[in-house]
């Protein structure tokens, strides 16, 4: 394989993205800079990335035929979500396509039980866990860790979907009885949630971004702050752990590692994502190279960009569809009046609770940039943030 | 007129751009952030902005009918070049369309003689000039200022086209004899060229970017540097002059004022552009708000963004088609290996001397960022810069 993935002289490289949501949309904006042709798999032409002008194939990620049409002639195939059958990834790779990340690495983001085992086998810190094939498995874990126990769907969950705190045996029984495959975890006393973001090329070069603190509400990431405010050494430990993991599983492209910092200062890996990630949106204005640029550079096996902060403090606040169903688009001018507010709207129809955009502010003082980003998000949402 | 140009609740604003070159392309990338629908007028779908996914109307800016089709239903109409008949601009405005800038302001960028007179009447500094309706006019100017005399086509010139240094009467006669309308100017001893960039809203708010130094080779802008290195007070004078001019002519959107700094430290206005400008490409990574974001914000009458530098030094170097006809796209990986190099390629077919992209580097030391940006541009061009 050549060092550069593109072998057609004088033509722009083509990257296929399975998915056409906001991650693909922001990747398209980066693709314009680098003159990369992005081709996304969309359910319909109004999807976020397609409406931003990315070339699109209409199709379904569960259809191997649709995936083949998407990937034909592309220099790399990447993803903006996890909902692709693993056997299809294998089939595409067997057909000679360059999957970035490859099926084995991607599985760590698709199957939470598999991820737990990989992390444990690498000696990386995870909450105590067990496969929850039966209620007996959950009770055995609870006997060691106490109730409540966290039950997680092995596949398909995001933004809190597929995660249940089971207070007791009866509740755990109801969850397992609802069907699907589950993983049980000890409930961990969390001081803070962190995100360690890395980019890695197939040829092995990897770079890590400064560690961010993420703030969740109703199990959805709502704010991202740098500096993280984590305890001594935690930022560096998170970064080193993410780099070690990326190499161990042969991750390519962006990988986000979400971690818990416990009250005792211990780090435990919570979730993995092998794609650009909400917790990395701050990099668009807050880092020399955005996660979307580095994702493209990584999947094309191009040299990776500098990940330094451009200012001492950066805050990103998500814009979520307000309860009254109104559309933040109608209030963009108000939000832009907040000095330094960088507004991103994803072109999605407004629905209560749906992620519709984000605001980033970079500056000198953490409190000030956070307040400004929150203020702009509140103006967009037309309601106060919790 | 409402404070915000968009009156359709829950829909994204639509901005028409007459033109589909790299300026429209980079405006489209900003439009994705702000969820603005950009609709460009392209000669063919392979043009720079259209190939980046901007919605496009195929047409000709000299056709009023094509302009009407482009502008229909748009909240604002703006431009990425000057080649639109003035009477068409008047007709579109008379039809109720919001031209940003309006025809009167745009004329200052379309007709160099008109611009000179406007500047002179405002008391702003310009080189000594005269309408060159006849050879006698040129000789009269030369009698006061000496030969050579600079002859400029009143309309249609760019990147040095339409500008001739006439060494004597005979050469001036040949130029005037070639047809078209001309302006004659005194040759000015130039120490440095500067660019003052402002954004202004229809409602009057205006912001100015830090003044940049531009370096021309073969009459084409090749490098942009900040800080400018200009003499005491020159940056502020250039900025104040641009703000004064923008208000005086009711400019809207981005306006770039290109100035000469003379050996004596005097500033003279050279050219005007009422649109995003090559000398402002550094703002994408080098300023909190890029010229493309502020152009959209300005034409939609939205609050303008902060124009501060994100680092003490910024350099942008244009990537021009190399003499051997090879394509910089084939060397992008080499250029990305230069630490901090932010590469932009415009998706245009490679031809010797054609602007195909640019590289920006931001950092602490002017010499270092300039060297890095030049190095990346050299790697893309596959040849040494002059």
XYZ file of C-alpha atoms in Angstrom:
772
model
C 0.000 0.000 0.000
C 1.385 3.428 -0.856
C 2.126 5.916 1.940
C -0.608 8.149 0.621
C -3.925 6.407 0.148
C -4.795 8.227 -3.010
C -3.256 6.821 -6.110
C -5.113 8.738 -8.789
C -2.825 11.597 -9.812
C -4.528 14.974 -10.118
C -7.811 13.738 -8.664
C -9.125 14.514 -5.262
C -9.182 11.702 -2.726
C -12.580 10.196 -1.945
C -13.664 9.238 1.537
C -16.899 7.388 2.231
C -18.709 8.027 5.502
C -21.304 5.541 6.714
C -23.770 8.047 8.125
C -24.817 11.609 7.330
C -25.395 13.222 10.704
C -23.655 16.252 12.192
C -20.332 14.433 12.485
C -20.322 13.768 8.750
C -21.489 17.362 8.176
C -18.558 18.836 10.094
C -16.216 16.365 8.395
C -17.495 17.706 5.069
C -16.565 21.252 6.057
C -13.026 20.007 6.765
C -13.037 18.047 3.507
C -13.627 21.297 1.614
C -10.384 22.723 3.038
C -8.399 19.654 2.036
C -10.200 19.173 -1.283
C -11.292 15.710 -0.295
C -14.509 14.415 -1.837
C -16.737 13.188 0.945
C -19.464 10.707 0.057
C -21.961 9.998 2.805
C -24.630 7.329 3.280
C -27.862 9.148 4.005
C -31.380 7.926 4.707
C -32.677 10.968 2.850
C -31.241 14.112 1.215
C -32.371 16.345 4.097
C -29.937 14.682 6.505
C -27.405 16.964 8.128
C -24.340 16.193 5.987
C -26.255 15.852 2.734
C -27.968 19.205 3.218
C -24.524 20.751 3.725
C -23.587 19.633 0.235
C -21.712 16.392 0.833
C -22.167 13.977 -2.043
C -24.546 11.310 -0.845
C -25.763 7.833 -1.557
C -29.273 7.153 -0.292
C -29.260 3.923 1.600
C -29.289 1.968 4.828
C -26.189 1.000 6.843
C -27.746 -2.420 7.473
C -27.694 -3.162 3.748
C -24.416 -4.615 2.520
C -25.377 -3.679 -1.025
C -25.870 -0.022 -0.040
C -22.524 -0.048 1.749
C -20.846 -1.454 -1.358
C -22.343 1.279 -3.536
C -21.191 3.921 -1.054
C -17.663 2.570 -0.801
C -17.009 1.870 -4.482
C -13.995 3.788 -5.693
C -13.286 5.435 -2.336
C -9.795 5.682 -0.875
C -11.094 5.048 2.640
C -14.366 4.152 4.350
C -15.163 5.630 7.737
C -18.161 6.088 10.039
C -20.154 8.664 11.912
C -21.998 6.094 14.061
C -21.813 2.504 15.290
C -24.948 0.968 13.761
C -23.313 -1.137 11.056
C -23.530 -4.932 11.256
C -20.111 -6.307 12.104
C -20.324 -8.967 9.407
C -20.805 -6.223 6.801
C -17.595 -4.561 7.950
C -15.796 -7.883 7.523
C -17.297 -8.364 4.074
C -16.223 -4.881 2.948
C -12.719 -5.440 4.238
C -12.567 -8.834 2.532
C -13.572 -7.069 -0.686
C -10.377 -5.021 -0.437
C -11.825 -1.759 0.866
C -9.818 0.316 3.338
C -11.975 0.531 6.457
C -10.800 3.248 8.854
C -11.058 2.001 11.570
C -10.998 -1.657 10.588
C -13.649 -4.125 11.782
C -11.703 -5.389 14.795
C -11.047 -1.926 16.147
C -14.561 -0.711 15.374
C -15.987 -3.633 17.357
C -14.606 -2.029 20.534
C -17.087 0.799 19.978
C -19.922 -1.418 18.813
C -20.021 -4.040 21.569
C -19.631 -2.725 25.104
C -18.933 -6.142 26.591
C -16.214 -6.758 24.035
C -14.740 -3.322 24.833
C -14.707 -4.084 28.553
C -12.851 -7.334 27.947
C -10.316 -5.707 25.625
C -9.629 -2.961 28.146
C -9.348 -5.436 31.033
C -7.023 -7.693 29.070
C -4.802 -4.675 28.357
C -4.696 -3.919 32.071
C -6.534 -0.632 31.561
C -8.849 0.519 34.367
C -12.563 -0.225 33.986
C -15.456 -0.446 36.437
C -16.104 -3.941 37.746
C -18.319 -5.629 35.136
C -19.896 -8.912 34.090
C -21.806 -10.257 31.153
C -25.474 -10.159 32.133
C -26.696 -13.242 30.316
C -28.981 -14.032 33.221
C -30.360 -12.398 36.333
C -27.973 -14.631 38.273
C -25.030 -12.881 36.615
C -26.343 -9.501 37.775
C -26.950 -10.757 41.309
C -23.450 -12.181 41.464
C -21.994 -8.790 40.503
C -24.257 -6.995 42.995
C -23.114 -9.373 45.724
C -19.599 -8.002 45.208
C -20.363 -4.323 44.416
C -23.792 -3.681 45.942
C -26.915 -2.228 44.336
C -27.658 -0.276 42.233
C -26.023 -1.967 39.268
C -25.633 -0.278 35.889
C -27.092 -2.311 33.042
C -25.943 -1.429 29.554
C -27.158 -2.770 26.249
C -24.133 -4.385 24.602
C -24.941 -2.683 21.297
C -26.919 0.213 19.935
C -27.002 2.593 22.898
C -26.048 6.290 22.777
C -26.821 9.503 24.646
C -28.067 7.474 27.600
C -30.245 5.166 25.566
C -29.560 1.555 26.518
C -28.277 2.444 30.000
C -30.337 1.703 33.115
C -29.497 2.044 36.817
C -31.129 -1.042 38.313
C -31.892 -0.385 41.977
C -32.568 -4.006 42.837
C -33.104 -7.542 41.619
C -36.659 -6.860 40.472
C -35.665 -3.896 38.301
C -32.735 -5.807 36.827
C -35.124 -8.628 36.010
C -37.427 -6.271 34.132
C -34.520 -4.851 32.096
C -33.164 -8.258 31.123
C -36.694 -9.472 30.421
C -37.153 -6.675 27.863
C -34.835 -8.521 25.490
C -31.430 -7.862 23.997
C -27.952 -8.553 25.311
C -26.756 -6.768 28.418
C -23.657 -5.958 30.389
C -23.708 -5.269 34.129
C -21.349 -2.791 35.787
C -20.660 -1.539 39.262
C -21.986 1.945 39.948
C -18.956 4.189 40.341
C -18.839 7.366 42.478
C -17.962 9.912 39.824
C -16.184 13.180 40.591
C -15.886 14.206 36.979
C -16.156 12.834 33.448
C -13.235 13.258 31.088
C -12.699 12.776 27.394
C -9.367 11.788 25.863
C -9.302 12.256 22.098
C -6.636 10.802 19.822
C -6.078 10.552 16.083
C -4.121 7.647 14.660
C -2.965 6.748 11.159
C -2.797 3.237 9.713
C 0.966 3.626 9.558
C 1.022 4.151 13.332
C 1.524 7.887 13.905
C -0.790 9.090 16.653
C -1.516 12.431 18.299
C -3.547 13.207 21.407
C -5.613 16.285 22.197
C -5.593 17.942 25.595
C -7.979 16.101 27.925
C -11.406 17.702 28.295
C -13.991 17.611 31.045
C -17.493 16.708 29.877
C -20.719 17.570 31.675
C -23.709 15.309 31.137
C -27.342 16.085 31.793
C -30.011 13.436 31.394
C -27.210 11.134 30.217
C -26.403 13.377 27.229
C -23.140 15.285 26.874
C -24.073 18.949 27.256
C -20.840 20.830 27.922
C -17.122 20.359 27.296
C -14.466 22.364 29.122
C -10.732 22.812 28.923
C -8.753 22.850 31.085
C -10.504 19.839 32.557
C -9.994 20.714 36.218
C -9.131 17.064 36.897
C -6.860 15.995 39.714
C -3.048 15.905 39.553
C -1.769 13.966 36.580
C -5.227 12.847 35.485
C -5.129 14.664 32.136
C -1.835 13.038 31.225
C -2.929 9.609 32.423
C -6.088 9.864 30.341
C -4.110 10.897 27.269
C -1.524 8.147 27.716
C -4.238 5.558 28.238
C -5.996 6.645 25.039
C -2.771 6.499 23.022
C -1.947 3.054 24.425
C -5.430 1.780 23.649
C -5.433 3.202 20.115
C -2.234 1.361 19.345
C -3.352 -1.853 21.028
C -6.581 -2.133 19.047
C -5.133 -0.610 15.850
C -7.599 2.285 15.913
C -7.482 4.590 12.881
C -9.066 7.992 12.550
C -10.338 9.764 15.652
C -10.968 7.752 18.816
C -12.656 9.262 21.866
C -12.202 7.627 25.253
C -14.756 8.733 27.825
C -13.515 8.262 31.368
C -14.779 8.599 34.908
C -12.582 10.326 37.429
C -13.614 8.867 40.786
C -13.775 10.781 44.037
C -10.489 9.075 44.898
C -8.783 10.381 41.751
C -8.822 7.033 39.952
C -9.571 6.937 36.222
C -11.917 4.311 34.779
C -12.781 3.952 31.112
C -16.499 4.383 30.502
C -17.119 4.362 26.744
C -15.199 4.309 23.478
C -16.095 5.907 20.172
C -14.042 5.238 17.055
C -15.099 8.313 15.100
C -15.214 12.088 15.625
C -17.048 12.712 18.868
C -19.245 15.340 20.505
C -16.597 15.792 23.191
C -14.194 16.948 20.467
C -16.282 19.711 18.874
C -14.251 22.266 20.818
C -11.296 21.444 18.540
C -12.850 23.306 15.564
C -11.960 26.701 17.012
C -10.062 25.649 20.133
C -7.249 23.586 18.641
C -4.784 24.245 15.852
C -6.199 21.220 13.993
C -9.833 20.191 14.402
C -10.834 16.592 15.071
C -12.534 16.579 11.672
C -9.396 17.615 9.817
C -7.347 15.096 11.755
C -9.934 12.387 11.154
C -9.644 12.898 7.400
C -5.864 13.120 7.577
C -5.764 9.934 9.638
C -8.089 7.869 7.464
C -6.128 8.925 4.362
C -2.859 8.115 6.174
C -1.673 11.716 5.843
C 0.537 13.401 8.468
C -1.510 14.450 11.480
C -1.958 18.030 12.610
C -0.865 19.836 15.749
C -3.393 19.420 18.575
C -2.384 22.362 20.786
C -4.979 24.658 22.284
C -5.181 28.097 20.654
C -6.184 29.722 23.962
C -5.825 28.804 27.642
C -9.527 28.041 28.056
C -12.165 26.608 25.733
C -15.807 25.763 26.400
C -18.344 24.095 24.140
C -22.032 23.914 25.037
C -24.461 21.805 23.045
C -27.629 23.345 21.672
C -30.551 21.006 22.276
C -34.085 21.358 20.945
C -36.064 23.327 23.537
C -39.107 21.922 25.308
C -41.503 24.271 23.507
C -40.539 22.820 20.122
C -39.269 26.154 18.801
C -36.307 26.322 16.422
C -32.933 27.726 17.553
C -32.383 28.842 13.944
C -34.804 31.677 14.575
C -32.569 33.024 17.351
C -29.131 32.784 15.779
C -28.679 36.568 15.587
C -29.242 36.896 19.336
C -26.612 34.241 20.047
C -24.063 35.817 17.699
C -24.278 39.003 19.751
C -22.403 37.178 22.541
C -18.770 38.243 21.984
C -16.605 35.347 20.824
C -19.500 32.900 20.477
C -18.866 30.517 17.581
C -22.225 29.092 16.597
C -22.665 25.785 14.802
C -26.091 24.629 13.701
C -26.495 21.204 12.159
C -29.402 21.777 9.804
C -31.641 19.323 11.643
C -35.347 19.754 12.260
C -36.000 21.056 15.776
C -37.405 18.517 18.245
C -37.302 18.752 22.042
C -34.165 17.124 23.402
C -32.490 16.681 20.007
C -28.902 17.871 19.542
C -29.198 20.687 16.998
C -25.901 22.492 17.301
C -23.226 23.747 19.622
C -21.425 26.921 20.630
C -17.714 27.237 21.338
C -15.894 30.090 23.032
C -12.120 30.270 23.504
C -10.331 32.756 25.719
C -8.213 33.421 28.753
C -10.513 32.667 31.692
C -12.313 29.315 32.090
C -15.249 30.855 33.953
C -15.730 33.549 31.351
C -15.614 31.302 28.297
C -17.973 28.846 29.957
C -20.406 31.614 30.866
C -20.292 33.036 27.338
C -20.841 29.653 25.674
C -23.723 28.870 28.030
C -25.254 32.290 27.419
C -25.161 31.840 23.645
C -26.635 28.334 23.928
C -29.404 29.673 26.186
C -30.200 32.390 23.666
C -30.387 29.786 20.897
C -32.570 27.484 22.947
C -34.713 30.339 24.249
C -34.554 28.780 27.705
C -32.168 28.594 30.636
C -29.774 25.701 30.890
C -29.866 23.539 33.980
C -36.919 45.888 7.158
C -36.496 43.546 10.137
C -33.214 43.583 12.060
C -32.605 40.024 10.946
C -32.866 39.503 7.205
C -34.531 36.136 7.440
C -38.237 36.199 8.004
C -39.140 32.560 7.417
C -39.394 30.956 10.859
C -37.695 27.581 11.207
C -36.075 27.795 7.782
C -32.458 28.428 7.076
C -31.517 31.777 5.565
C -30.563 31.753 1.897
C -27.714 33.795 0.507
C -27.032 34.067 -3.214
C -23.457 34.531 -4.390
C -22.786 35.810 -7.886
C -19.767 33.645 -8.633
C -18.566 30.176 -7.664
C -14.817 30.550 -7.253
C -12.709 29.936 -4.174
C -14.218 32.874 -2.312
C -17.680 31.386 -2.680
C -16.232 27.971 -1.770
C -14.803 29.205 1.507
C -18.003 31.146 2.171
C -19.852 27.846 1.756
C -17.717 26.216 4.440
C -18.679 29.065 6.792
C -22.310 28.756 5.704
C -22.301 25.143 6.905
C -21.387 26.303 10.423
C -24.166 28.877 10.497
C -26.687 26.672 8.663
C -27.072 29.215 5.912
C -28.040 27.890 2.490
C -25.585 29.266 -0.039
C -26.670 29.378 -3.663
C -23.929 30.228 -6.130
C -23.950 31.226 -9.788
C -21.599 28.846 -11.578
C -20.525 28.557 -15.182
C -20.383 24.795 -14.699
C -20.798 22.298 -11.842
C -17.044 21.706 -11.599
C -16.422 25.249 -10.393
C -14.773 25.607 -7.022
C -17.802 26.373 -4.836
C -20.156 24.053 -6.680
C -17.762 21.122 -6.360
C -17.649 21.802 -2.605
C -21.376 21.175 -2.453
C -22.844 24.674 -2.547
C -26.219 24.694 -4.245
C -25.717 26.199 -7.651
C -27.500 27.793 -10.536
C -25.731 27.390 -13.850
C -25.562 30.745 -15.550
C -23.684 33.852 -16.546
C -23.302 36.993 -14.427
C -23.822 39.096 -17.562
C -27.339 37.685 -17.939
C -29.975 39.533 -15.928
C -32.288 36.570 -16.292
C -29.693 34.226 -14.761
C -29.133 36.680 -11.914
C -32.878 36.805 -11.274
C -33.079 33.002 -11.116
C -30.142 32.920 -8.718
C -31.541 35.596 -6.433
C -35.158 34.444 -6.289
C -36.191 33.767 -2.710
C -32.819 34.663 -1.224
C -32.458 36.822 1.890
C -29.404 38.558 0.479
C -27.410 38.650 -2.756
C -23.644 39.017 -2.615
C -20.634 38.572 -4.901
C -17.330 36.799 -5.213
C -16.128 38.981 -8.109
C -16.728 42.322 -9.826
C -17.801 41.224 -13.311
C -21.499 42.033 -13.069
C -22.960 44.788 -15.262
C -23.830 47.747 -13.092
C -27.231 48.144 -14.699
C -28.098 44.582 -13.682
C -27.306 45.413 -10.070
C -29.661 48.387 -10.290
C -32.356 46.223 -11.853
C -32.081 43.602 -9.123
C -32.246 46.243 -6.414
C -35.242 47.861 -8.096
C -36.904 44.439 -8.046
C -36.687 44.512 -4.244
C -33.719 42.201 -3.750
C -31.283 42.914 -0.928
C -27.922 43.446 -2.625
C -25.001 43.280 -0.182
C -23.185 45.491 -1.012
C -25.664 47.641 -2.901
C -24.985 48.868 -6.443
C -23.566 52.260 -5.437
C -21.052 50.762 -3.030
C -20.160 47.913 -5.391
C -19.367 50.434 -8.114
C -16.363 51.566 -6.074
C -14.864 48.126 -6.686
C -16.040 47.842 -10.287
C -14.837 51.148 -11.706
C -11.372 52.232 -10.665
C -11.818 55.808 -11.863
C -15.035 56.117 -9.897
C -13.258 54.707 -6.834
C -10.447 57.237 -7.164
C -12.914 60.104 -7.325
C -14.891 58.829 -4.336
C -11.726 58.483 -2.291
C -10.452 61.913 -3.327
C -13.789 63.555 -2.560
C -13.690 61.984 0.917
C -10.232 63.439 1.441
C -8.682 59.979 1.614
C -5.133 59.606 0.271
C -4.727 58.291 -3.280
C -1.911 58.446 -5.833
C -2.175 61.366 -8.224
C -4.516 60.220 -11.003
C -6.418 61.314 -14.065
C -8.978 59.909 -16.428
C -7.058 58.707 -19.495
C -9.635 59.419 -22.161
C -6.878 60.521 -24.504
C -3.109 60.378 -24.795
C -3.138 64.074 -23.929
C -4.597 63.246 -20.512
C -1.728 60.835 -19.841
C 0.871 63.319 -21.007
C -0.624 66.005 -18.784
C -0.325 63.695 -15.783
C 3.231 62.700 -16.743
C 4.150 66.366 -17.011
C 3.351 66.677 -13.299
C 4.518 63.261 -12.003
C 7.067 62.059 -14.552
C 7.237 58.789 -16.468
C 6.540 55.928 -16.088
C 2.809 56.317 -15.605
C 0.585 53.477 -14.398
C -2.317 52.785 -16.740
C -5.218 50.822 -15.311
C -8.281 49.509 -17.056
C -11.250 51.168 -15.377
C -13.078 47.843 -15.168
C -12.384 44.123 -15.296
C -8.761 43.935 -14.132
C -7.508 41.638 -11.374
C -4.274 39.951 -10.316
C -2.323 42.446 -12.410
C -4.454 42.044 -15.520
C -5.440 45.442 -16.825
C -2.473 47.215 -15.229
C 0.432 48.488 -17.364
C 3.494 50.561 -16.442
C 3.855 52.850 -19.433
C 7.474 53.987 -19.734
C 6.776 56.771 -22.208
C 4.309 58.421 -24.544
C 4.633 55.729 -27.209
C 3.829 52.896 -24.816
C 0.893 54.801 -23.340
C -0.390 55.330 -26.856
C -0.254 51.624 -27.588
C -2.178 50.825 -24.386
C -4.901 53.355 -25.047
C -5.049 52.273 -28.654
C -5.852 48.720 -27.582
C -9.331 49.856 -26.603
C -11.269 50.108 -23.384
C -11.439 52.842 -20.790
C -8.330 53.743 -18.820
C -7.186 55.565 -15.758
C -3.683 57.005 -15.387
C -1.855 57.153 -12.086
C 1.459 58.382 -10.799
C 3.990 55.644 -10.092
C 4.457 55.591 -6.329
C 7.661 54.504 -4.539
C 6.286 51.632 -2.457
C 7.879 50.467 0.776
C 5.193 47.957 1.552
C 1.670 46.964 0.568
C -0.972 46.715 3.245
C -4.497 45.351 3.416
C -7.182 46.723 5.716
C -10.194 44.432 5.987
C -13.523 45.463 7.468
C -16.967 43.930 7.770
C -20.029 46.138 7.898
C -23.728 45.449 8.360
C -26.573 47.304 6.632
C -27.596 48.596 10.039
C -24.187 50.244 10.399
C -22.169 48.063 12.789
C -18.641 47.615 11.487
C -15.553 45.753 12.649
C -11.985 45.925 11.366
C -9.369 43.192 11.246
C -5.746 43.816 12.157
C -3.912 45.313 9.189
C -1.902 42.818 7.123
C 1.130 43.202 4.901
C 0.733 41.687 1.446
C 3.553 40.572 -0.818
C 2.943 40.609 -4.567
C 4.904 38.770 -7.236
C 4.123 39.285 -10.895
C 1.294 41.569 -9.748
C -0.452 38.714 -7.911
C -0.841 38.617 -4.129
C 1.385 35.767 -2.980
C 1.875 36.187 0.771
C 0.060 37.855 3.658
C 1.756 38.536 6.995
C 0.711 39.761 10.402
C 1.996 41.770 12.131
C 2.417 43.945 9.067
C 5.758 45.469 9.982
C 4.489 48.845 8.799
C 5.747 52.120 10.192
C 4.487 53.817 13.373
C 0.732 54.213 13.410
C 0.292 52.887 9.877
C -1.797 49.850 10.894
C -4.222 51.998 12.820
C -4.401 54.624 10.088
C -5.165 51.942 7.513
C -7.879 50.462 9.722
C -9.468 53.837 10.463
C -9.394 54.778 6.798
C -11.140 51.511 5.857
C -13.828 51.996 8.495
C -14.403 55.580 7.383
C -14.631 54.547 3.755
C -17.001 51.663 4.474
C -19.393 53.997 6.214
C -19.065 56.711 3.585
C -19.947 54.442 0.676
C -22.400 52.283 2.687
C -20.356 49.131 2.104
C -21.937 45.914 3.403
C -20.261 42.553 3.842
C -16.469 42.374 3.735
C -14.507 45.209 2.160
C -10.768 44.979 1.565
C -8.740 48.154 1.095
C -5.331 47.582 -0.467
C -2.889 50.341 0.376
C 0.616 51.401 -0.499
C 2.914 52.464 2.297
C 5.407 54.840 0.677
C 9.060 55.115 1.592
C 8.084 58.244 3.499
C 5.511 56.412 5.599
C 2.521 57.850 3.786
C -0.477 55.619 3.058
C -2.201 55.705 -0.328
C -5.222 53.645 -1.277
C -4.509 51.349 -4.198
C -7.520 49.115 -4.794
C -10.858 48.284 -3.220
C -12.711 44.986 -3.154
C -16.233 44.732 -1.779
C -16.221 40.991 -1.072
C -14.066 38.504 0.819
C -10.519 38.963 -0.381
C -7.330 36.955 -0.835
C -5.591 39.212 1.672
C -8.095 37.993 4.308
C -7.613 34.238 3.966
C -5.394 34.322 7.059
C -8.533 35.015 9.115
C -9.794 31.419 8.751
C -7.328 30.124 11.315
C -5.674 33.367 12.395
C -8.656 35.320 13.678
C -11.433 34.460 16.098
C -13.955 35.036 13.287
C -13.025 34.388 9.664
C -13.774 36.909 6.923
C -16.178 34.349 5.429
C -18.190 34.026 8.634
C -18.248 37.780 9.052
C -19.235 38.270 5.421
C -22.275 36.043 5.905
C -23.095 37.657 9.226
C -22.798 41.101 7.654
C -24.907 40.408 4.562
C -27.621 38.879 6.768
C -27.376 41.875 9.131
C -26.391 39.624 12.029
C -24.038 40.767 14.817
C -20.431 40.690 13.659
C -17.757 38.491 15.190
C -14.609 39.333 17.089
C -11.665 40.014 14.750
C -8.775 39.505 17.184
C -5.734 37.484 16.197
C -5.533 34.050 17.830
C -1.714 34.165 17.868
C 0.892 36.934 17.717
C 1.964 36.056 14.171
C 0.106 34.689 11.158
C 1.334 34.034 7.630
C -0.607 32.919 4.581
C 1.129 31.883 1.364
C -0.806 31.282 -1.838
C -0.381 28.042 -3.727
C -0.072 28.746 -7.433
C -0.041 26.219 -10.247
C 3.612 25.292 -10.887
C 5.344 25.905 -14.168
C 5.557 22.181 -14.976
C 1.764 21.858 -14.968
C 1.763 19.326 -12.152
C -1.031 19.261 -9.575
C -0.419 20.349 -5.964
C -3.135 17.874 -4.919
C -0.654 15.091 -5.487
C 1.669 16.573 -2.849
C -0.755 17.432 -0.067
C 0.642 14.799 2.308
C 4.123 16.291 2.039
C 2.804 19.751 2.883
C 0.780 18.510 5.856
C 3.995 17.187 7.371
C 5.028 20.806 8.018
C 3.996 21.362 11.659
C 1.114 23.799 11.966
C 0.543 24.106 8.202
C -3.157 24.582 7.462
C -3.671 23.601 3.851
C -6.544 24.853 1.719
C -7.012 23.577 -1.805
C -9.735 25.070 -3.968
C -10.639 22.110 -6.152
C -9.526 23.862 -9.338
C -7.749 22.232 -12.252
C -4.012 22.864 -12.094
C -2.642 25.365 -14.611
C 0.654 27.255 -14.382
C 0.186 30.548 -12.530
C -3.375 29.827 -11.382
C -4.261 30.313 -7.713
C -5.079 26.807 -6.507
C -4.962 27.116 -2.738
C -3.194 28.617 0.212
C -1.433 27.654 3.424
C -1.768 29.456 6.743
C 0.443 29.090 9.812
C -0.172 30.887 13.116
C 2.299 31.054 15.961
C 4.570 33.113 18.144
C 7.379 34.208 15.816
C 6.746 36.038 12.519
C 9.852 34.604 10.876
C 8.966 31.064 11.862
C 5.362 31.135 10.742
C 6.345 32.735 7.464
C 9.034 30.122 6.859
C 6.646 27.282 7.667
C 3.886 28.610 5.412
C 6.366 29.141 2.569
C 7.806 25.668 3.070
C 4.375 24.028 2.870
C 3.471 26.057 -0.216
C 6.770 25.070 -1.844
C 6.067 21.412 -1.124
C 2.610 21.743 -2.677
C 3.964 23.530 -5.743
C 6.943 21.211 -6.017
C 9.142 24.228 -6.679
C 10.878 26.966 -4.739
C 9.116 30.271 -4.218
C 10.797 33.442 -5.358
